[in-house]
mmCIF file of C-alpha atoms in Angstrom:
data_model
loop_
_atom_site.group_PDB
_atom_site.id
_atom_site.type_symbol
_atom_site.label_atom_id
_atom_site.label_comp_id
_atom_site.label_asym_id
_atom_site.label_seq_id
_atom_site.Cartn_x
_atom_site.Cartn_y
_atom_site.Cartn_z
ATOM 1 C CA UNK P 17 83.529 70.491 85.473
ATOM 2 C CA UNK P 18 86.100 72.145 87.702
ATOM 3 C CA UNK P 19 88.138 68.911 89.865
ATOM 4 C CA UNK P 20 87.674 69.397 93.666
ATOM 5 C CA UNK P 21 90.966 70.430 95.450
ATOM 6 C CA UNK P 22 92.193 68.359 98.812
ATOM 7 C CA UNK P 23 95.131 69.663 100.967
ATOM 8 C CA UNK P 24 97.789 66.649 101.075
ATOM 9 C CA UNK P 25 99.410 67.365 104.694
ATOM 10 C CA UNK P 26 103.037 65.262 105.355
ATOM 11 C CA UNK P 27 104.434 64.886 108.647
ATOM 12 C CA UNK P 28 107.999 66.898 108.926
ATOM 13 C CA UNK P 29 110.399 67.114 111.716
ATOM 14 C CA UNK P 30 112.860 69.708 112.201
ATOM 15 C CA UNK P 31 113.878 72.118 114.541
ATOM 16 C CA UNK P 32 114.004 75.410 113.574
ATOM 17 C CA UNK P 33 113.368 77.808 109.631
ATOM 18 C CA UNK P 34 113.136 80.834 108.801
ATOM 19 C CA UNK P 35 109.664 82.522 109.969
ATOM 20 C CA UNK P 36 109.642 83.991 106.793
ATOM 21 C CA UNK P 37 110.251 80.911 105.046
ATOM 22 C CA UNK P 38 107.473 81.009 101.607
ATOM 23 C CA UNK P 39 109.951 81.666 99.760
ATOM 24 C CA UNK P 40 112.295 79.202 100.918
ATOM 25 C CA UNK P 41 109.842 76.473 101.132
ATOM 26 C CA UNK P 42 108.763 76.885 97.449
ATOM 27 C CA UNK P 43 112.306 76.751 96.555
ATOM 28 C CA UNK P 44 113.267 73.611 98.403
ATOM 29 C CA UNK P 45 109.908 71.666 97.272
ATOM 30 C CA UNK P 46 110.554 72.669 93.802
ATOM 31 C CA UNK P 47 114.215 71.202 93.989
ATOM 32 C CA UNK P 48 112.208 67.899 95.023
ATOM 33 C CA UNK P 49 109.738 68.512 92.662
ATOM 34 C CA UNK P 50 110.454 70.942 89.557
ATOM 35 C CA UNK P 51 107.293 70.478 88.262
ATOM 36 C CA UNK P 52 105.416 72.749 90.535
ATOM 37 C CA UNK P 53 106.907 75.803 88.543
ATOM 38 C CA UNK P 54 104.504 74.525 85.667
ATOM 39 C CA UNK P 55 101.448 73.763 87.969
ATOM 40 C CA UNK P 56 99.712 76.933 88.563
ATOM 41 C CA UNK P 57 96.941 75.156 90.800
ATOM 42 C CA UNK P 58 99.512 74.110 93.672
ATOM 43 C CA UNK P 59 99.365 75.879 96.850
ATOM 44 C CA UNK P 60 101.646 75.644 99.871
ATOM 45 C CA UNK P 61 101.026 76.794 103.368
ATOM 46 C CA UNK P 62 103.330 78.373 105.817
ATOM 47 C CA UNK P 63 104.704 76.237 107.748
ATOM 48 C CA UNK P 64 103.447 76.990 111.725
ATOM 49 C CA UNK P 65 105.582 77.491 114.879
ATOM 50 C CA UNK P 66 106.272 79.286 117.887
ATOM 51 C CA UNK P 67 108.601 82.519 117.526
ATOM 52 C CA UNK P 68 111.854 81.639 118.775
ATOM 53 C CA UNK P 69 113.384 84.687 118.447
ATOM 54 C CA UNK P 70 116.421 85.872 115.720
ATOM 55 C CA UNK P 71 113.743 85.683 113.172
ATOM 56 C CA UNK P 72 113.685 81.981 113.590
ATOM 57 C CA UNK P 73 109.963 79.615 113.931
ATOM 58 C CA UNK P 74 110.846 76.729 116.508
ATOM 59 C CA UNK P 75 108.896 73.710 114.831
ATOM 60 C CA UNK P 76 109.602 70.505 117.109
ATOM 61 C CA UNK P 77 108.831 67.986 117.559
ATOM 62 C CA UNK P 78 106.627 67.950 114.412
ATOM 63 C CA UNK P 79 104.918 70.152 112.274
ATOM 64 C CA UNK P 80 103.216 69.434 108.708
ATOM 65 C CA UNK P 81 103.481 70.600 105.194
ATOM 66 C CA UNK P 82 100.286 71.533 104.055
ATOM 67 C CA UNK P 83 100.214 71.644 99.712
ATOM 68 C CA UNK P 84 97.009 72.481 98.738
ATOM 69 C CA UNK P 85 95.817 70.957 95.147
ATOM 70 C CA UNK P 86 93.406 69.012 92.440
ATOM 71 C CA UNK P 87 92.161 66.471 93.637
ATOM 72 C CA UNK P 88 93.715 64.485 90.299
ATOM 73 C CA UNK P 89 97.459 65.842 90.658
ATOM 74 C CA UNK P 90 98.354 64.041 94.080
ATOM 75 C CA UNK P 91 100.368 61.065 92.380
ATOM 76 C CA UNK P 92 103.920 63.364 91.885
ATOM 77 C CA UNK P 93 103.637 64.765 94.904
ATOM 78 C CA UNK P 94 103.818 62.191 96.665
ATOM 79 C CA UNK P 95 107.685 61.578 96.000
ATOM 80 C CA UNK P 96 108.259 64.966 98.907
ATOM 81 C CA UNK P 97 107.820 61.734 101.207
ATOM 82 C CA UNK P 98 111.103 60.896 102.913
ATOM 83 C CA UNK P 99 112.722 63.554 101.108
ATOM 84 C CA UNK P 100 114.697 66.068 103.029
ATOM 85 C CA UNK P 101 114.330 69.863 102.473
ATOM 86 C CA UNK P 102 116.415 72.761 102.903
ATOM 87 C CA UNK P 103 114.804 75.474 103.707
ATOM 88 C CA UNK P 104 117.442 78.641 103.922
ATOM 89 C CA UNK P 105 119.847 76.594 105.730
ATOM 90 C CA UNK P 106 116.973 74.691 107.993
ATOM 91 C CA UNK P 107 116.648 71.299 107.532
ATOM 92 C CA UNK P 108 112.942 69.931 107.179
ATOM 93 C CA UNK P 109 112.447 65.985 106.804
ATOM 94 C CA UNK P 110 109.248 65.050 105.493
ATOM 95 C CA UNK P 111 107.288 62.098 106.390
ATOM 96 C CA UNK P 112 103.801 60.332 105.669
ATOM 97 C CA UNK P 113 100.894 62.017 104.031
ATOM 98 C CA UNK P 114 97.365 61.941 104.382
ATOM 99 C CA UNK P 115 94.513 63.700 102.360
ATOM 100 C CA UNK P 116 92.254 66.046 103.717
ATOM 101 C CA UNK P 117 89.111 67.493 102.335
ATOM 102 C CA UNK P 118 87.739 71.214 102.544
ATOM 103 C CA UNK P 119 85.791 71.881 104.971
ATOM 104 C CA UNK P 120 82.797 74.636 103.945
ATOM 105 C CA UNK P 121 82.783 77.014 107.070
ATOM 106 C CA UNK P 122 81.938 80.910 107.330
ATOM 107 C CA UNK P 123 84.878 82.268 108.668
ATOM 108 C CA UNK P 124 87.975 82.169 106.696
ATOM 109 C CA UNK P 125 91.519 83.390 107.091
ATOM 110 C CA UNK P 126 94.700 83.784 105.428
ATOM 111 C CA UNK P 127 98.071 84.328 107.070
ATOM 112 C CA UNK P 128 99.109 87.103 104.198
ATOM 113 C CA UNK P 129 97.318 88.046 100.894
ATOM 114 C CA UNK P 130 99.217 89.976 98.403
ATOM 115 C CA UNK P 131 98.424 91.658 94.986
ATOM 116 C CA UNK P 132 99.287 93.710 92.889
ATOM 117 C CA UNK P 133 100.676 97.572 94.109
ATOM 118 C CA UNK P 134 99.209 95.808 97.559
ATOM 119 C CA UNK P 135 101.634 98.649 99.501
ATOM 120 C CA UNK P 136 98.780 100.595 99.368
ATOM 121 C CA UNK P 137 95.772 99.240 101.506
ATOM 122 C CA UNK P 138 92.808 101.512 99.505
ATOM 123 C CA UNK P 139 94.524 99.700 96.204
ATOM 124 C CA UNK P 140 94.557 96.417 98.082
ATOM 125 C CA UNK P 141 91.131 96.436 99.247
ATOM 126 C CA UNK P 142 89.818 97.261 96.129
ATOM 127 C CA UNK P 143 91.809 94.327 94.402
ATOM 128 C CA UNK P 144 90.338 91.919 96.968
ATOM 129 C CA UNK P 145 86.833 92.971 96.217
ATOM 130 C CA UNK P 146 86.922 92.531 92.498
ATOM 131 C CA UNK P 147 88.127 89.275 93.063
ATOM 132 C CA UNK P 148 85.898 87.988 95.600
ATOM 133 C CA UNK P 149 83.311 89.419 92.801
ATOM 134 C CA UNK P 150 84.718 87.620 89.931
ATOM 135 C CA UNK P 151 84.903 84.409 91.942
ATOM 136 C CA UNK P 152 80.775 85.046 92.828
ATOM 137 C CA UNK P 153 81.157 85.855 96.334
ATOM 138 C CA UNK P 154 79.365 88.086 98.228
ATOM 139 C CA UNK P 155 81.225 88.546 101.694
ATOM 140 C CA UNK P 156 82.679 90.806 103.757
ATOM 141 C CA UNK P 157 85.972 91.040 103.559
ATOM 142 C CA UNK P 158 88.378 92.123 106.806
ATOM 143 C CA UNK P 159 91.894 93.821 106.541
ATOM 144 C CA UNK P 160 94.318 92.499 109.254
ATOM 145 C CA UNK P 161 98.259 93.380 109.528
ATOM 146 C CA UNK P 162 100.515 94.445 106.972
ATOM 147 C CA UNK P 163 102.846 91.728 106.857
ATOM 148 C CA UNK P 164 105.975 91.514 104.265
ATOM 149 C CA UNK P 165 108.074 88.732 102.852
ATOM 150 C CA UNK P 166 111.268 88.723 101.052
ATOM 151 C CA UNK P 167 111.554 87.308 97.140
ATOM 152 C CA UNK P 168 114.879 87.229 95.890
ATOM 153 C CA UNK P 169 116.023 89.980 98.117
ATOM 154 C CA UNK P 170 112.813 92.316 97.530
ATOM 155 C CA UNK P 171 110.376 92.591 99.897
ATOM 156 C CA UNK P 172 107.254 92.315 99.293
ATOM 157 C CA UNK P 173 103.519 93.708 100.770
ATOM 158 C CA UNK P 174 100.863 91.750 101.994
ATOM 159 C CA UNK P 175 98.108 91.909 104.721
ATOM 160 C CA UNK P 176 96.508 89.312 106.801
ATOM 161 C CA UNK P 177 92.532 88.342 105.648
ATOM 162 C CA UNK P 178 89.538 87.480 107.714
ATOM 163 C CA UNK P 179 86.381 86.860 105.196
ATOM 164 C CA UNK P 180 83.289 86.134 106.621
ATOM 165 C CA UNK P 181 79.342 85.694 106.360
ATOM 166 C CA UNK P 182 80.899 82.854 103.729
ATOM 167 C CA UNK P 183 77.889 80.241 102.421
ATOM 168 C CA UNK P 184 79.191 76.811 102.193
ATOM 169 C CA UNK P 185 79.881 76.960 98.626
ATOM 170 C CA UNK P 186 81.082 80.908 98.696
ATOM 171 C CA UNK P 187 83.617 79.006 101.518
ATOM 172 C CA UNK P 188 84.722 75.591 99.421
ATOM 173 C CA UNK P 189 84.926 78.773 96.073
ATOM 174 C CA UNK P 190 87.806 80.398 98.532
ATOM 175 C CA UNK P 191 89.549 77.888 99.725
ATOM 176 C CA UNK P 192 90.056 76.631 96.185
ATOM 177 C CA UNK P 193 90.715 79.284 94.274
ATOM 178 C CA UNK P 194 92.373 81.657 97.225
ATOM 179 C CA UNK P 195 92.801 85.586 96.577
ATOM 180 C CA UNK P 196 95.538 87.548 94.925
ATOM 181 C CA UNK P 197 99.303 85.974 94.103
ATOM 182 C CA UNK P 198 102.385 83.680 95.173
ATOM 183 C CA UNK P 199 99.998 80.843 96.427
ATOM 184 C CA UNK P 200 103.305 78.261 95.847
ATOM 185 C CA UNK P 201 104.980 80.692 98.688
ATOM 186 C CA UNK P 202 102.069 80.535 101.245
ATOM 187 C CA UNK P 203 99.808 83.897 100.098
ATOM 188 C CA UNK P 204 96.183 83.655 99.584
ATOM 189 C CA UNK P 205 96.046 80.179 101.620
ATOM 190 C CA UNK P 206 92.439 80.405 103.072
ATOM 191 C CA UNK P 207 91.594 78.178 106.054
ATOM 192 C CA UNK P 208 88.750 77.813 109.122
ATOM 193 C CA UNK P 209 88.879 81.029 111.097
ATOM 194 C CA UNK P 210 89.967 79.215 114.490
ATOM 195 C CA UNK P 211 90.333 82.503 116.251
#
């Protein structure tokens, strides 16, 4: 039997990162925590904030950082606590943690989704619904913005998601198991639809 996941949300205080910071972040939790190269069940959220302008996310006075993960794999991660990251130049203190479960609901989103050849949208929606039919769910899926990120100095293609019609355990499938790649830099990071 497949072990539930849980998000683990810390408390961080900083001022300013990057807004495109996925990259980043994975890199500065993975200093903390090099073991999250290995764990391939680990996601990490973007980190939320109001635009400050110069490509810059104004995050006072607190903001959280959301990992996403089995349910049985909590332990190590809890040494990010009182640990401060850098992220691109930013510094990001992080704090106490609590655990949170999933919450089944029938709108989801994601931020940014990418997958493979996902610079083309016909490729990229047809990607998306193969997965969401391997992973048993029958939904309808919703293309938002093409966003991009940088990786090592490429950048890379990705769209905003809205699923919906979701059954509770089509929802709890999603959030678990998210959609296409780089969920350690905050792609494919399905939450309640709050819009």
């Amino acid at each position: 039997m497949k072990t539930r996941r849980v998000d683990i949300s810390f408390t961080a205080t900083g001022v300013t990162i990057p807004v495109d910071h996925g990259f980043a972040l994975y890199g500065a939790v993975s200093r903390v925590l090099p073991r999250i190269h290995e764990d391939n069940d680990v996601g990490i959220r973007l980190i939320r904030g109001r635009y400050a302008g110069n490509g810059l996310l104004n995050i006072s006075p607190k903001c959280e950082l959301v990992l996403r993960l089995p349910i049985d794999r909590i332990a190590p991660y809890l040494a990010l606590a009182g640990k401060r990251l850098d992220i691109a130049g930013q510094p990001l203190t992080i704090g106490t943690m609590q655990t949170r479960a999933l919450i089944p609901s029938v709108v989801l989103y994601a931020h940014i989704v990418t997958t493979k050849n996902g610079n083309d949208s016909n490729r990229f929606e047809s990607e998306i619904t193969h997965q969401l039919t391997d992973l048993g769910i029958q939904s309808k899926a919703n293309l938002g913005k093409r966003r991009t990120f940088s990786v090592h100095g490429k950048q890379v293609v990705g769209y905003s998601l809205l699923v919906s019609e979701l059954t509770a355990e089509e929802s709890i499938t999603l959030q678990e198991s998210g959609l296409g790649g780089r969920r350690k830099m905050g792609c494919g990071f399905f939450e309640v639809w709050e819009g």
